[in-house]
Short mmCIF file of C-alpha atoms in Angstrom, two decimals:
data_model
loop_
_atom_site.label_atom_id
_atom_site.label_comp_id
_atom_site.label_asym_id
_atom_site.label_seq_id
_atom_site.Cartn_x
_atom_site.Cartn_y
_atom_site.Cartn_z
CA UNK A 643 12.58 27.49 17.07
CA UNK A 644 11.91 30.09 13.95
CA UNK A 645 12.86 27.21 11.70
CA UNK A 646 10.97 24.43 13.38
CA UNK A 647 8.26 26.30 13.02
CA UNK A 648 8.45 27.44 9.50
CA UNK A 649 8.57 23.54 8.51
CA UNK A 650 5.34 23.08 10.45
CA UNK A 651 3.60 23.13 6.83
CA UNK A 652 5.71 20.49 5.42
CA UNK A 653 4.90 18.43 8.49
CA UNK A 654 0.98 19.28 7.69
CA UNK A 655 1.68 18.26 4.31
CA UNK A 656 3.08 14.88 4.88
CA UNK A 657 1.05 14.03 7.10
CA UNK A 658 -2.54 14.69 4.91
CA UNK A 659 -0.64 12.93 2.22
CA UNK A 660 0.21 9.76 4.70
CA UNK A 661 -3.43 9.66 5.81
CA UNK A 662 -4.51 9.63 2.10
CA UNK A 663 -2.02 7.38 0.77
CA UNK A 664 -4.19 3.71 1.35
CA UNK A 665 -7.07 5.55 -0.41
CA UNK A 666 -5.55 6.62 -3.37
CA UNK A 667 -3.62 3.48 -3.77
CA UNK A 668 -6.71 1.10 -3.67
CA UNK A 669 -8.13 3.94 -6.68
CA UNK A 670 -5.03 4.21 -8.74
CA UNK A 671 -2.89 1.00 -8.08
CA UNK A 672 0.49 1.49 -5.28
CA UNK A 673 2.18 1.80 -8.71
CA UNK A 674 1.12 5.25 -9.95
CA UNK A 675 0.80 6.18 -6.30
CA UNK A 676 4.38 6.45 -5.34
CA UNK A 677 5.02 7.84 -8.88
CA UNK A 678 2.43 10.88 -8.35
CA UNK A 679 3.94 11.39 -4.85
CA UNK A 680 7.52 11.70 -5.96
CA UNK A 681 6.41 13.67 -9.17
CA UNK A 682 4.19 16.20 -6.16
CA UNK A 683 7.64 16.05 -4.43
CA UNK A 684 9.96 17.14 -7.04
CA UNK A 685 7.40 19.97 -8.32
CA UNK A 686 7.41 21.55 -4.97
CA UNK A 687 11.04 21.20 -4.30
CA UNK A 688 11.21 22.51 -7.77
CA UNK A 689 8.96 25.50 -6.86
CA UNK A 690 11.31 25.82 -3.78
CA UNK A 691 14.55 26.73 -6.13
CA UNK A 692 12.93 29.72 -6.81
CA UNK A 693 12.71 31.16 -3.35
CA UNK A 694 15.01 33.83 -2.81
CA UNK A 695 16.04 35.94 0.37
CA UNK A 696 13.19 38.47 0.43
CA UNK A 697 10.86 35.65 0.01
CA UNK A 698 7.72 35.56 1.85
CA UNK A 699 6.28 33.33 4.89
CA UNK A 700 3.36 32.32 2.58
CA UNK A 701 5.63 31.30 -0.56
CA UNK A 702 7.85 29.01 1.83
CA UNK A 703 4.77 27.46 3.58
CA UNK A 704 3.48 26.73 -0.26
CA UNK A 705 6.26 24.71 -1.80
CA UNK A 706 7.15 22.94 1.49
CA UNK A 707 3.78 21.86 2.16
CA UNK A 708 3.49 20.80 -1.38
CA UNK A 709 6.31 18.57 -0.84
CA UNK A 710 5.72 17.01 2.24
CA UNK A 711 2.21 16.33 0.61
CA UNK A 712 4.08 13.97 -2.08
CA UNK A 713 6.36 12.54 0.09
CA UNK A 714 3.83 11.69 2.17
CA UNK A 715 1.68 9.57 -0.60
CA UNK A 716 5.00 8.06 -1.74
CA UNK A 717 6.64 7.18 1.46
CA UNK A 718 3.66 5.80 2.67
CA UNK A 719 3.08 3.89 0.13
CA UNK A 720 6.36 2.37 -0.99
CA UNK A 721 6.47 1.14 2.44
CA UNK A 722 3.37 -0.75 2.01
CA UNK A 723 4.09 -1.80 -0.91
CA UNK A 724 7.77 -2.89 0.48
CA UNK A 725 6.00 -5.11 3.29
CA UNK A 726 2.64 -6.56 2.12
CA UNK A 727 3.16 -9.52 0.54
CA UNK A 728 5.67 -10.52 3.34
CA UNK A 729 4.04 -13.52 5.20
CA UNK A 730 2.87 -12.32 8.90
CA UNK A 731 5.73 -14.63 10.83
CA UNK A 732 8.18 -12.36 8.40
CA UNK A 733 6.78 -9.29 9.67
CA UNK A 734 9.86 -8.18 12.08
CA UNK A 735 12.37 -9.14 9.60
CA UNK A 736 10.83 -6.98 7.12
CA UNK A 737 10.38 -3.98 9.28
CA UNK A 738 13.94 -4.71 10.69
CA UNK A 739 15.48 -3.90 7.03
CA UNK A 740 13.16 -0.77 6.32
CA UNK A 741 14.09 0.52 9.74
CA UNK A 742 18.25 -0.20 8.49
CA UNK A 743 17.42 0.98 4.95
CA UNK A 744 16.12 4.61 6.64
CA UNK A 745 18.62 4.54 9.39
CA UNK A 746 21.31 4.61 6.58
CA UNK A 747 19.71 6.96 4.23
CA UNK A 748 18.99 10.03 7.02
CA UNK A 749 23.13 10.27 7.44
CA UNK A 750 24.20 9.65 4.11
CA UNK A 751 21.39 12.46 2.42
CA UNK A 752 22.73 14.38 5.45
CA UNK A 753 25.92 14.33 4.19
CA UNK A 754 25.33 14.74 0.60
CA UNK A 755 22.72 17.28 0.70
CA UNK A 756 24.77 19.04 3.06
CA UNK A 757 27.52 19.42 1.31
CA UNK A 758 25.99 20.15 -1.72
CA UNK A 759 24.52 23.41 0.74
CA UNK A 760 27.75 24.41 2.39
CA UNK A 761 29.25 24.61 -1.20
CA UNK A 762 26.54 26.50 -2.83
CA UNK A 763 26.98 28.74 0.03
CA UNK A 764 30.73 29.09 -0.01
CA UNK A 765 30.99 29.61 -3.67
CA UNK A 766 28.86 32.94 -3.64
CA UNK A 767 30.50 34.75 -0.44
CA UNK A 768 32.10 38.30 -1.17
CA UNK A 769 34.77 38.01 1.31
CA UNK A 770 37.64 39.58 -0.17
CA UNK A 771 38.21 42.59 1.84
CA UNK A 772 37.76 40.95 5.28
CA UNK A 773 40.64 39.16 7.42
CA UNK A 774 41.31 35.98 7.19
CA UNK A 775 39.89 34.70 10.45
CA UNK A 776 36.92 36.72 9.86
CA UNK A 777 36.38 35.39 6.19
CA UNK A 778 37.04 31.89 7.59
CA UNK A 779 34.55 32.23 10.35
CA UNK A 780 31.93 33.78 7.51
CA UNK A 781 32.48 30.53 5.98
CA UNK A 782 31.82 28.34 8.44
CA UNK A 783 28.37 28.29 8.69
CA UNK A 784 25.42 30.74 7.95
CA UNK A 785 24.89 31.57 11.14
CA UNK A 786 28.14 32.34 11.85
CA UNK A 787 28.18 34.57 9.11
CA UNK A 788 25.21 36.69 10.55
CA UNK A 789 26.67 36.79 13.62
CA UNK A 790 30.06 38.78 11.69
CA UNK A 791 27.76 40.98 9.76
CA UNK A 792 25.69 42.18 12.53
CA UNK A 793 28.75 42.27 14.85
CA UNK A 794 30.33 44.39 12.00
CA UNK A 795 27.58 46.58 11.05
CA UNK A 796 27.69 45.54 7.32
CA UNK A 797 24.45 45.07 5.82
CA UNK A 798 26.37 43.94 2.28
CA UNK A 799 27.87 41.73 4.09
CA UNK A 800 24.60 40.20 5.36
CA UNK A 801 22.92 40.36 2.72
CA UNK A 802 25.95 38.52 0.82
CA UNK A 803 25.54 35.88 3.57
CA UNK A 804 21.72 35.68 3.24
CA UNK A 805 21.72 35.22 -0.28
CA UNK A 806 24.89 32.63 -0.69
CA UNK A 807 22.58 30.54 1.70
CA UNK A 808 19.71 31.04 -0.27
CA UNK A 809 21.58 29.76 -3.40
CA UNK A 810 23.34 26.92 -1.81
CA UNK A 811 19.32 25.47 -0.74
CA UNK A 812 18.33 26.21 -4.04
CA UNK A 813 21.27 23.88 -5.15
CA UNK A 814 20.28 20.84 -2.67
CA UNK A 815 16.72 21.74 -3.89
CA UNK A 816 17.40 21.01 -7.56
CA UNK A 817 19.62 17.84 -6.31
CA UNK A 818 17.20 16.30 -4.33
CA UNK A 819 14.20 16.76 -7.28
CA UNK A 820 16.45 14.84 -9.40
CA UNK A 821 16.67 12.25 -7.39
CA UNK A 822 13.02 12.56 -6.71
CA UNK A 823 12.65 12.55 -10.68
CA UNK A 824 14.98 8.98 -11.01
CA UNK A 825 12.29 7.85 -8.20
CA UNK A 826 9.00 8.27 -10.49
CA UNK A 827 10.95 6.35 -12.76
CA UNK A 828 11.89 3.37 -10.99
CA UNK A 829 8.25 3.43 -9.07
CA UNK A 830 7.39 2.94 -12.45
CA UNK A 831 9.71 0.16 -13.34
CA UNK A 832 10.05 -2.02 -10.31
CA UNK A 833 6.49 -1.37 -8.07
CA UNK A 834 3.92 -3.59 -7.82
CA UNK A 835 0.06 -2.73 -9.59
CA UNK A 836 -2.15 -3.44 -6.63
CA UNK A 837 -2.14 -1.42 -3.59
CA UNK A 838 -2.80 -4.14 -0.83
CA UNK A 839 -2.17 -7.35 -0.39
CA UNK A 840 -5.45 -9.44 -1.17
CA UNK A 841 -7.02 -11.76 1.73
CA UNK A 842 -8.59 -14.59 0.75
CA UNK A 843 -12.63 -14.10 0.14
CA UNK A 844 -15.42 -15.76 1.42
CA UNK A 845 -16.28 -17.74 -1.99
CA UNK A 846 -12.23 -19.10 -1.47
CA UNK A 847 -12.39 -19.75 2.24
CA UNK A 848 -16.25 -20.47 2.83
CA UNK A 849 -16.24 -18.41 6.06
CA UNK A 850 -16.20 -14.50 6.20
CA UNK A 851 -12.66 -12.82 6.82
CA UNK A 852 -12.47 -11.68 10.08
CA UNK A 853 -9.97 -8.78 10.85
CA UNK A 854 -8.79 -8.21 7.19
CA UNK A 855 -6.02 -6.08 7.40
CA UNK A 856 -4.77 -2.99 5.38
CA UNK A 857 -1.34 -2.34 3.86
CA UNK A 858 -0.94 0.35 6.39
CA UNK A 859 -2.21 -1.26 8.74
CA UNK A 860 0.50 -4.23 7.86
CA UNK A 861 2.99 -1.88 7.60
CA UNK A 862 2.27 -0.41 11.67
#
């Protein structure tokens, strides 16, 4: 529950960015859209790398709200800019592959981010003068790991815990802003410049467009 709610503010985040994400494409082109979003992204996550274990409510709200706000504007975006030239009779099929494309990505960052964590954390456990079941159990998990200290009475102990955990985030923080920074760059290479697919005007069609539709609006 603590947790759920201290990502509250990224939710907030991504979800202003999502609802500005058509507006700022039809100003700045889908293009440098999905660029500034990742680049928003990997500055917070960068910001995030500096948290540490005495680090404040406030400072974690900051940098996660920061990056939901660019993955927002990208993720929005891309999507649109994924689907919109895709005939209407296409629609499903399209949507079918960006629902496979982000059923396959949650798992596999799982996994990779995740181990990228549980290594971090490992790596900077003091764990030398417990038993070996004890040490093992330490290293299971973080939580785990509180559990022992507290059951224990160590505070060193928890606050070697606390702080491998903190470094092994900071780790999958500075992993996933590179990947957010090899995003900009192939926004940049491969995205199309307009934001939204263009409807066909009156002067082309001699009759006013009736229900013109959105990229976002495609995309839902």
């Amino acid at each position: 529950m603590g947790s759920g709610l201290r990502l509250l503010p990224m939710m907030g985040g991504l979800a202003v960015g999502a609802g500005l994400a058509d507006q700022v494409a039809r100003r700045i082109t889908a293009k440098l859209t999905v660029a500034a979003g990742f680049t928003i992204l990997a500055a917070g996550l960068v910001l995030g790398t500096t948290m540490s274990a005495a680090s404040g409510t406030a400072f974690i709200a900051t940098w996660t709200a920061v990056a939901g706000l660019g993955f927002g504007l990208a993720l929005a975006t891309a999507a649109s800019a994924a689907l919109v030239d895709l005939p209407k009779e296409n629609a499903a099929v399209g949507s079918a592959v960006m629902q496979s494309v982000q059923k396959a990505g949650a798992p596999l960052a799982a996994a990779v981010l995740g181990s990228v964590i549980a290594s971090g954390y490992q790596s900077q456990l003091h764990l030398a003068s417990l038993p070996a079941a004890t040490a093992g159990a330490v290293r299971s998990s973080v939580f785990a790991g509180i559990a022992v200290a507290r059951k224990l009475g160590s505070p060193a102990l928890l606050e070697s815990v606390r702080s491998a955990f903190v470094h092994g985030i900071g780790l999958m923080l500075w992993v996933s802003a590179g990947l957010a920074a090899v995003a900009v760059v192939l926004a940049l290479l491969f995205l199309p410049w307009r934001a939204t697919a263009a409807a066909p005007g009156p002067a082309a069609t001699g009759e006013a467009v009736e229900g013109a539709e959105s990229a976002h609006e495609r995309v839902s």
